[in-house]
Amino acid sequence: MLTGDLLAWYDRHAREMPWRTGPAARASGEQPDPYRVWLSEVMLQQTTVAAVRDYFLRFTLRWPDVAALASARDEDVMAEWAGLGYYARARNLLKCAREVAARGGFPGSRDGLLTLPGIGPYTASAVAAIAYDEPATVVDGNVERVMSRLFEVETPLPAAKPELVRLAETLTPALRPGDYAQAVMDLGATICTPRSPACGICPWIDPCRARASGTAASLPRKAPKAGKPTREGTVWLLRTPRGWLIERRAAKGLLGGMNGLPGDGWDRPGAPETAPADAPWAFAGEVRHTFTHFHLILRVMTAEAEANPTRGELIPTAEFSPDSLPTVFRKAFDLGLSALSSR
DNA sequence: TACTCGTGGTC
DNA sequence: TGACCAAGAGT
């Protein structure tokens, strides 16, 4: 009884999380709120529980339901998301909230959820299973790893994905599918970890084929990835009596829709490195940052002057929060600010 | 199919 | 220190 063993383990070891409705609460009739489940699952895409927690609390405090989020201003949501990464998620979050609000509520099935922006196979299954008790199969990185070991799948990812999905489908129970989904993910996060899995305390130690043959730690196999190139560029930090020079980035692409510092040479190949204003620029230093697919070395130039910028917008100091910047710009801002302050 | 798209933690 | 890794989706 594979799923039964795992659910029994989950009942004893489930971790507390702000978006979870615990077994005790559910026993007393409380149902998971689809809005909170959806919001948490989007935030958790490729992101650790520890990183998500505070963002989730801030979002739900400020926008308690999907109608509130749908009414929010774009820039407020983007600023609140700043630092969490993968900013297309925030753009799609708003699109999705507005579509759901217009419909009068979330679709009541996995198939319906799949039609919404930012909701793919994983998130649709997770929301359907957790919020609706639909026996949808949830396959994330944890489930891929657990299945590849349980059934000793030697095919490298990502080619193995369809096979792992089929295997996961054979286990999805009709009873407590939401708890089961979270149980497999908890198992992957705490016991069946990528390196040195704790097989000795695993509820699936007996049926696990990779454990039996000693290959657990080497699975799942993965196709080799391409190396990361290094790009270089420049950003300019200007302080004027009218405020900081900030540039809203294009709606799509890298850091799309976010506040940034005017820059050149790194995110728009071939663009000339032209300062955004005529000012007494001084070199403040370099910032290093690594994105998903490239390393970046950014030269930070600073100036304090009354100037008329050719790009961006002057934001009064009192209205600007560095917290609204993606991390790479936050690093550059902090460096530039300390350079300006010590002048 | 293969790329693009962030960030912080870990070993 | 650097590569790997995390509850993926969009194109």
Short mmCIF file of C-alpha atoms (C1' of nucleotides) in Angstrom, two decimals:
data_model
loop_
_atom_site.label_atom_id
_atom_site.label_comp_id
_atom_site.label_asym_id
_atom_site.label_seq_id
_atom_site.Cartn_x
_atom_site.Cartn_y
_atom_site.Cartn_z
CA MET A 1 0.00 0.00 0.00
CA LEU A 2 2.37 2.62 -1.34
CA THR A 3 0.20 5.72 -0.99
CA GLY A 4 -1.12 4.65 2.41
CA ASP A 5 2.40 4.42 3.82
CA LEU A 6 3.26 7.85 2.50
CA LEU A 7 0.07 9.46 3.82
CA ALA A 8 0.69 7.92 7.24
CA TRP A 9 4.19 9.45 7.16
CA TYR A 10 2.75 12.80 6.07
CA ASP A 11 0.22 12.80 8.92
CA ARG A 12 3.12 12.62 11.33
CA HIS A 13 5.65 14.86 9.56
CA ALA A 14 3.74 17.46 7.50
CA ARG A 15 5.52 20.81 7.74
CA GLU A 16 3.65 23.94 8.77
CA MET A 17 3.36 26.52 6.02
CA PRO A 18 1.30 29.73 5.94
CA TRP A 19 -0.66 28.56 2.88
CA ARG A 20 -1.46 25.10 4.17
CA THR A 21 -4.75 24.12 5.73
CA GLY A 22 -3.66 21.47 8.21
CA PRO A 23 -5.43 18.15 8.78
CA ALA A 24 -6.86 19.42 12.08
CA ALA A 25 -8.38 22.52 10.46
CA ARG A 26 -9.80 20.46 7.61
CA ALA A 27 -11.27 17.97 10.06
CA SER A 28 -13.24 20.83 11.57
CA GLY A 29 -14.70 21.71 8.20
CA GLU A 30 -12.24 24.32 6.89
CA GLN A 31 -11.63 24.10 3.14
CA PRO A 32 -8.46 25.36 1.45
CA ASP A 33 -8.93 28.75 -0.24
CA PRO A 34 -8.20 28.36 -3.99
CA TYR A 35 -6.79 31.91 -4.07
CA ARG A 36 -4.21 31.18 -1.40
CA VAL A 37 -3.35 27.79 -2.88
CA TRP A 38 -2.92 29.30 -6.34
CA LEU A 39 -0.87 32.26 -5.08
CA SER A 40 1.45 30.01 -3.09
CA GLU A 41 1.92 27.56 -5.95
CA VAL A 42 2.85 30.32 -8.39
CA MET A 43 5.32 31.77 -5.90
CA LEU A 44 6.78 28.31 -5.28
CA GLN A 45 7.56 27.72 -8.96
CA GLN A 46 11.33 27.14 -9.01
CA THR A 47 11.54 28.90 -5.65
CA THR A 48 12.25 27.59 -2.16
CA VAL A 49 9.71 27.54 0.65
CA ALA A 50 12.00 29.73 2.77
CA ALA A 51 12.17 32.42 0.07
CA VAL A 52 8.41 32.42 -0.51
CA ARG A 53 7.11 32.62 3.06
CA ASP A 54 7.41 36.37 3.70
CA TYR A 55 6.29 37.30 0.19
CA PHE A 56 3.18 35.17 0.63
CA LEU A 57 2.36 36.82 3.96
CA ARG A 58 2.84 40.32 2.54
CA PHE A 59 0.75 39.58 -0.55
CA THR A 60 -2.16 38.04 1.37
CA LEU A 61 -2.12 40.83 3.94
CA ARG A 62 -2.25 43.50 1.24
CA TRP A 63 -4.52 41.62 -1.19
CA PRO A 64 -6.63 39.15 0.84
CA ASP A 65 -8.61 37.77 -2.09
CA VAL A 66 -8.50 37.50 -5.86
CA ALA A 67 -10.79 40.51 -6.34
CA ALA A 68 -8.44 42.71 -4.34
CA LEU A 69 -5.44 41.52 -6.33
CA ALA A 70 -7.29 42.02 -9.60
CA SER A 71 -7.88 45.67 -8.64
CA ALA A 72 -4.25 46.32 -7.76
CA ARG A 73 -2.06 48.59 -9.85
CA ASP A 74 0.54 46.80 -11.99
CA GLU A 75 3.45 48.72 -10.51
CA ASP A 76 2.38 47.91 -6.96
CA VAL A 77 2.32 44.19 -7.67
CA MET A 78 5.65 44.27 -9.50
CA ALA A 79 7.22 46.24 -6.63
CA GLU A 80 5.86 43.75 -4.09
CA TRP A 81 7.28 40.87 -6.15
CA ALA A 82 10.71 42.51 -6.48
CA GLY A 83 13.49 40.21 -5.30
CA LEU A 84 11.54 36.97 -5.77
CA GLY A 85 12.67 36.49 -9.36
CA TYR A 86 11.06 35.16 -12.54
CA TYR A 87 9.06 38.33 -12.99
CA ALA A 88 6.88 36.89 -15.76
CA ARG A 89 5.16 35.12 -12.89
CA ALA A 90 4.06 38.45 -11.42
CA ARG A 91 2.83 39.72 -14.78
CA ASN A 92 0.87 36.51 -15.35
CA LEU A 93 -0.37 36.54 -11.76
CA LEU A 94 -2.13 39.84 -12.40
CA LYS A 95 -3.48 38.72 -15.77
CA CYS A 96 -4.79 35.57 -14.15
CA ALA A 97 -6.34 37.40 -11.18
CA ARG A 98 -8.19 39.78 -13.49
CA GLU A 99 -9.48 36.97 -15.64
CA VAL A 100 -10.64 35.03 -12.59
CA ALA A 101 -12.28 38.10 -11.07
CA ALA A 102 -14.08 38.77 -14.36
CA ARG A 103 -15.34 35.18 -14.41
CA GLY A 104 -16.51 35.42 -10.81
CA GLY A 105 -14.13 32.79 -9.46
CA PHE A 106 -11.49 30.20 -10.22
CA PRO A 107 -12.37 27.38 -12.65
CA GLY A 108 -13.39 24.33 -10.65
CA SER A 109 -11.21 21.75 -12.39
CA ARG A 110 -7.65 21.09 -13.51
CA ASP A 111 -8.63 21.45 -17.17
CA GLY A 112 -10.26 24.81 -16.47
CA LEU A 113 -7.26 26.06 -14.49
CA LEU A 114 -4.93 25.11 -17.34
CA THR A 115 -6.50 27.76 -19.57
CA LEU A 116 -5.32 30.58 -17.30
CA PRO A 117 -2.07 32.56 -17.75
CA GLY A 118 0.82 31.39 -15.60
CA ILE A 119 -0.89 28.10 -14.76
CA GLY A 120 0.79 25.11 -16.41
CA PRO A 121 0.52 21.36 -15.85
CA TYR A 122 2.10 21.43 -12.41
CA THR A 123 0.17 24.36 -10.93
CA ALA A 124 -3.16 23.24 -12.40
CA SER A 125 -2.76 19.81 -10.83
CA ALA A 126 -1.59 21.21 -7.51
CA VAL A 127 -4.50 23.63 -7.13
CA ALA A 128 -7.04 21.05 -8.30
CA ALA A 129 -5.73 18.40 -5.93
CA ILE A 130 -5.19 20.61 -2.88
CA ALA A 131 -8.16 22.97 -3.17
CA TYR A 132 -10.71 20.75 -4.94
CA ASP A 133 -9.72 17.23 -3.91
CA GLU A 134 -9.47 16.32 -7.59
CA PRO A 135 -7.23 13.27 -8.14
CA ALA A 136 -4.87 15.23 -10.42
CA THR A 137 -1.28 14.06 -10.73
CA VAL A 138 1.25 16.61 -9.52
CA VAL A 139 4.68 16.37 -11.12
CA ASP A 140 7.38 18.81 -10.05
CA GLY A 141 11.10 18.37 -9.61
CA ASN A 142 10.59 16.51 -6.34
CA VAL A 143 8.14 14.04 -7.87
CA GLU A 144 10.45 13.47 -10.83
CA ARG A 145 13.28 12.63 -8.49
CA VAL A 146 11.20 10.39 -6.23
CA MET A 147 9.66 8.49 -9.17
CA SER A 148 13.00 8.06 -10.92
CA ARG A 149 14.36 6.41 -7.78
CA LEU A 150 11.29 4.44 -6.73
CA PHE A 151 11.12 2.85 -10.21
CA GLU A 152 14.83 3.19 -11.00
CA VAL A 153 14.37 5.09 -14.26
CA GLU A 154 17.73 5.38 -16.03
CA THR A 155 16.63 7.68 -18.84
CA PRO A 156 18.12 11.17 -18.38
CA LEU A 157 15.90 14.22 -17.90
CA PRO A 158 14.26 15.95 -19.60
CA ALA A 159 13.64 13.01 -21.97
CA ALA A 160 12.41 10.90 -19.04
CA LYS A 161 9.64 13.35 -18.15
CA PRO A 162 6.74 11.59 -19.96
CA GLU A 163 7.68 8.27 -18.43
CA LEU A 164 7.93 9.79 -14.96
CA VAL A 165 4.51 11.40 -15.40
CA ARG A 166 3.01 8.03 -16.35
CA LEU A 167 4.56 6.39 -13.31
CA ALA A 168 3.33 9.18 -11.04
CA GLU A 169 -0.18 8.78 -12.47
CA THR A 170 -0.25 5.12 -11.44
CA LEU A 171 0.20 6.18 -7.79
CA THR A 172 -2.19 9.16 -7.53
CA PRO A 173 -4.93 8.10 -5.09
CA ALA A 174 -8.64 8.93 -5.33
CA LEU A 175 -8.63 9.57 -1.59
CA ARG A 176 -6.76 12.61 -0.22
CA PRO A 177 -5.03 13.47 -3.53
CA GLY A 178 -4.06 16.91 -2.21
CA ASP A 179 -2.38 15.51 0.88
CA TYR A 180 -0.72 12.87 -1.26
CA ALA A 181 0.67 15.48 -3.65
CA GLN A 182 2.10 17.54 -0.83
CA ALA A 183 3.40 14.39 0.84
CA VAL A 184 5.47 13.37 -2.20
CA MET A 185 6.87 16.88 -2.47
CA ASP A 186 7.68 16.98 1.25
CA LEU A 187 9.33 13.60 0.89
CA GLY A 188 11.47 14.90 -1.95
CA ALA A 189 12.32 18.09 -0.07
CA THR A 190 13.28 16.49 3.23
CA ILE A 191 14.24 12.82 2.68
CA CYS A 192 14.57 11.93 -1.00
CA THR A 193 16.91 14.88 -1.54
CA PRO A 194 19.13 15.38 -4.61
CA ARG A 195 22.35 14.61 -2.71
CA SER A 196 22.75 12.02 0.04
CA PRO A 197 19.08 10.98 0.41
CA ALA A 198 18.06 9.80 3.88
CA CYS A 199 16.91 6.37 2.74
CA GLY A 200 17.18 5.00 6.28
CA ILE A 201 14.14 6.97 7.45
CA CYS A 202 12.17 6.88 4.19
CA PRO A 203 8.62 5.48 4.32
CA TRP A 204 9.24 4.02 0.86
CA ILE A 205 12.52 2.28 1.68
CA ASP A 206 11.07 -1.19 1.01
CA PRO A 207 9.51 -0.67 -2.43
CA CYS A 208 12.30 1.64 -3.71
CA ARG A 209 14.23 -0.05 -6.52
CA ALA A 210 17.09 2.44 -6.59
CA ARG A 211 17.58 1.95 -2.87
CA ALA A 212 17.75 -1.81 -3.41
CA SER A 213 20.43 -1.50 -6.07
CA GLY A 214 22.29 1.38 -4.44
CA THR A 215 21.74 3.89 -7.25
CA ALA A 216 19.43 6.33 -5.47
CA ALA A 217 21.94 9.16 -5.08
CA SER A 218 22.81 9.06 -8.79
CA LEU A 219 19.21 9.43 -9.96
CA PRO A 220 17.60 11.12 -11.74
CA ARG A 221 20.15 11.30 -14.52
CA LYS A 222 20.33 14.63 -16.27
CA ALA A 223 21.48 15.72 -19.70
CA PRO A 224 24.51 18.03 -19.51
CA LYS A 225 23.76 21.75 -19.59
CA ALA A 226 25.44 24.44 -21.61
CA GLY A 227 27.91 26.65 -19.75
CA LYS A 228 27.13 30.25 -18.86
CA PRO A 229 28.74 33.06 -20.83
CA THR A 230 29.78 36.27 -19.09
CA ARG A 231 28.36 39.60 -20.20
CA GLU A 232 29.51 43.06 -19.26
CA GLY A 233 27.75 46.39 -19.24
CA THR A 234 27.16 49.68 -17.51
CA VAL A 235 24.41 51.23 -15.41
CA TRP A 236 24.11 54.87 -14.40
CA LEU A 237 22.81 56.08 -11.06
CA LEU A 238 21.83 59.75 -11.10
CA ARG A 239 20.65 61.78 -8.12
CA THR A 240 19.15 65.18 -8.84
CA PRO A 241 17.26 67.67 -6.70
CA ARG A 242 14.12 66.25 -8.30
CA GLY A 243 14.92 62.66 -7.32
CA TRP A 244 16.51 59.43 -8.59
CA LEU A 245 16.66 58.55 -12.28
CA ILE A 246 14.75 55.28 -12.64
CA GLU A 247 13.79 53.53 -15.86
CA ARG A 248 10.81 51.22 -16.20
CA ARG A 249 11.90 48.20 -18.24
CA ALA A 250 10.12 46.88 -21.31
CA ALA A 251 7.10 44.74 -20.53
CA LYS A 252 8.64 41.51 -21.83
CA GLY A 253 12.01 39.84 -21.56
CA LEU A 254 14.63 39.98 -18.83
CA LEU A 255 13.30 41.71 -15.68
CA GLY A 256 10.34 42.79 -17.82
CA GLY A 257 8.04 45.40 -16.31
CA MET A 258 10.34 46.07 -13.36
CA ASN A 259 11.95 49.26 -12.21
CA GLY A 260 15.63 49.48 -13.14
CA LEU A 261 18.60 51.74 -13.61
CA PRO A 262 19.29 53.01 -17.12
CA GLY A 263 22.01 50.84 -18.56
CA ASP A 264 23.61 49.56 -21.73
CA GLY A 265 25.73 46.84 -23.19
CA TRP A 266 24.44 43.76 -21.39
CA ASP A 267 20.73 43.14 -21.91
CA ARG A 268 20.45 44.70 -25.34
CA PRO A 269 23.41 43.44 -27.36
CA GLY A 270 24.79 46.02 -29.73
CA ALA A 271 23.24 48.99 -28.01
CA PRO A 272 25.63 51.93 -27.67
CA GLU A 273 26.82 52.75 -24.18
CA THR A 274 25.45 56.22 -23.85
CA ALA A 275 24.90 57.93 -20.51
CA PRO A 276 21.25 58.91 -19.90
CA ALA A 277 22.19 62.50 -19.03
CA ASP A 278 24.95 65.04 -19.33
CA ALA A 279 26.47 64.91 -15.86
CA PRO A 280 29.85 64.60 -14.07
CA TRP A 281 29.88 60.80 -14.04
CA ALA A 282 32.26 58.95 -11.77
CA PHE A 283 33.04 55.24 -11.64
CA ALA A 284 31.68 53.75 -8.39
CA GLY A 285 32.70 50.13 -8.85
CA GLU A 286 31.53 46.82 -10.27
CA VAL A 287 28.64 44.57 -9.39
CA ARG A 288 28.65 40.85 -10.14
CA HIS A 289 25.44 38.93 -10.59
CA THR A 290 24.46 35.59 -12.08
CA PHE A 291 21.21 35.03 -13.95
CA THR A 292 19.83 31.68 -15.07
CA HIS A 293 21.82 31.63 -18.28
CA PHE A 294 24.66 34.18 -17.99
CA HIS A 295 27.05 35.84 -15.56
CA LEU A 296 27.09 39.61 -15.47
CA ILE A 297 29.73 42.16 -14.57
CA LEU A 298 28.14 45.58 -14.28
CA ARG A 299 30.06 48.85 -14.08
CA VAL A 300 28.25 51.36 -11.91
CA MET A 301 28.59 55.05 -12.79
CA THR A 302 27.21 57.71 -10.45
CA ALA A 303 26.57 61.43 -10.59
CA GLU A 304 24.84 64.05 -8.49
CA ALA A 305 23.70 67.04 -10.52
CA GLU A 306 20.81 69.04 -11.83
CA ALA A 307 20.36 67.34 -15.20
CA ASN A 308 17.80 66.62 -17.86
CA PRO A 309 17.80 62.89 -18.59
CA THR A 310 17.23 61.51 -22.07
CA ARG A 311 15.82 58.26 -20.66
CA GLY A 312 13.87 57.13 -17.63
CA GLU A 313 12.02 59.20 -15.09
CA LEU A 314 13.01 61.21 -12.03
CA ILE A 315 11.36 59.74 -8.93
CA PRO A 316 11.31 61.96 -5.82
CA THR A 317 13.52 60.48 -3.14
CA ALA A 318 10.62 60.18 -0.70
CA GLU A 319 8.59 58.14 -3.20
CA PHE A 320 11.32 55.74 -4.24
CA SER A 321 12.03 52.50 -2.44
CA PRO A 322 15.09 50.42 -3.39
CA ASP A 323 12.96 47.44 -2.37
CA SER A 324 11.10 47.83 -5.67
CA LEU A 325 14.27 46.94 -7.62
CA PRO A 326 15.21 43.48 -8.85
CA THR A 327 18.26 42.22 -7.01
CA VAL A 328 20.84 43.03 -9.69
CA PHE A 329 19.77 46.69 -9.67
CA ARG A 330 19.49 46.68 -5.91
CA LYS A 331 23.17 45.69 -5.74
CA ALA A 332 24.11 48.47 -8.15
CA PHE A 333 21.96 51.00 -6.30
CA ASP A 334 23.50 50.16 -2.93
CA LEU A 335 27.00 50.43 -4.35
CA GLY A 336 26.23 53.72 -6.09
CA LEU A 337 24.51 55.17 -3.04
CA SER A 338 27.49 54.49 -0.80
CA ALA A 339 29.78 56.06 -3.41
CA LEU A 340 27.61 59.19 -3.55
CA SER A 341 27.37 59.38 0.23
CA SER A 342 31.11 59.22 0.73
CA ARG A 343 31.76 62.01 -1.69
"C1'" DT B 1 12.60 20.67 -28.61
"C1'" DA B 2 15.38 23.94 -26.63
"C1'" DC B 3 15.72 28.50 -24.84
"C1'" DT B 4 14.51 32.19 -21.80
"C1'" DC B 5 13.62 33.67 -17.40
"C1'" DG B 6 15.99 35.25 -10.91
"C1'" DT B 7 17.48 34.48 -6.73
"C1'" DG B 8 19.55 32.67 -2.54
"C1'" DG B 9 21.21 28.57 -0.27
"C1'" DT B 10 24.28 24.60 -0.25
"C1'" DC B 11 28.32 21.80 -0.58
"C1'" DT C 1 34.48 29.60 -5.51
"C1'" DG C 2 31.58 27.84 -8.62
"C1'" DA C 3 28.22 24.57 -10.05
"C1'" DC C 4 24.08 22.79 -8.73
"C1'" DC C 5 19.65 23.21 -7.03
"C1'" DA C 6 14.31 24.81 -5.81
"C1'" DA C 7 6.55 23.14 -5.38
"C1'" DG C 8 7.74 25.54 -13.99
"C1'" DA C 9 5.67 28.34 -17.65
"C1'" DG C 10 5.90 30.61 -22.01
"C1'" DT C 11 7.57 30.76 -26.48
#
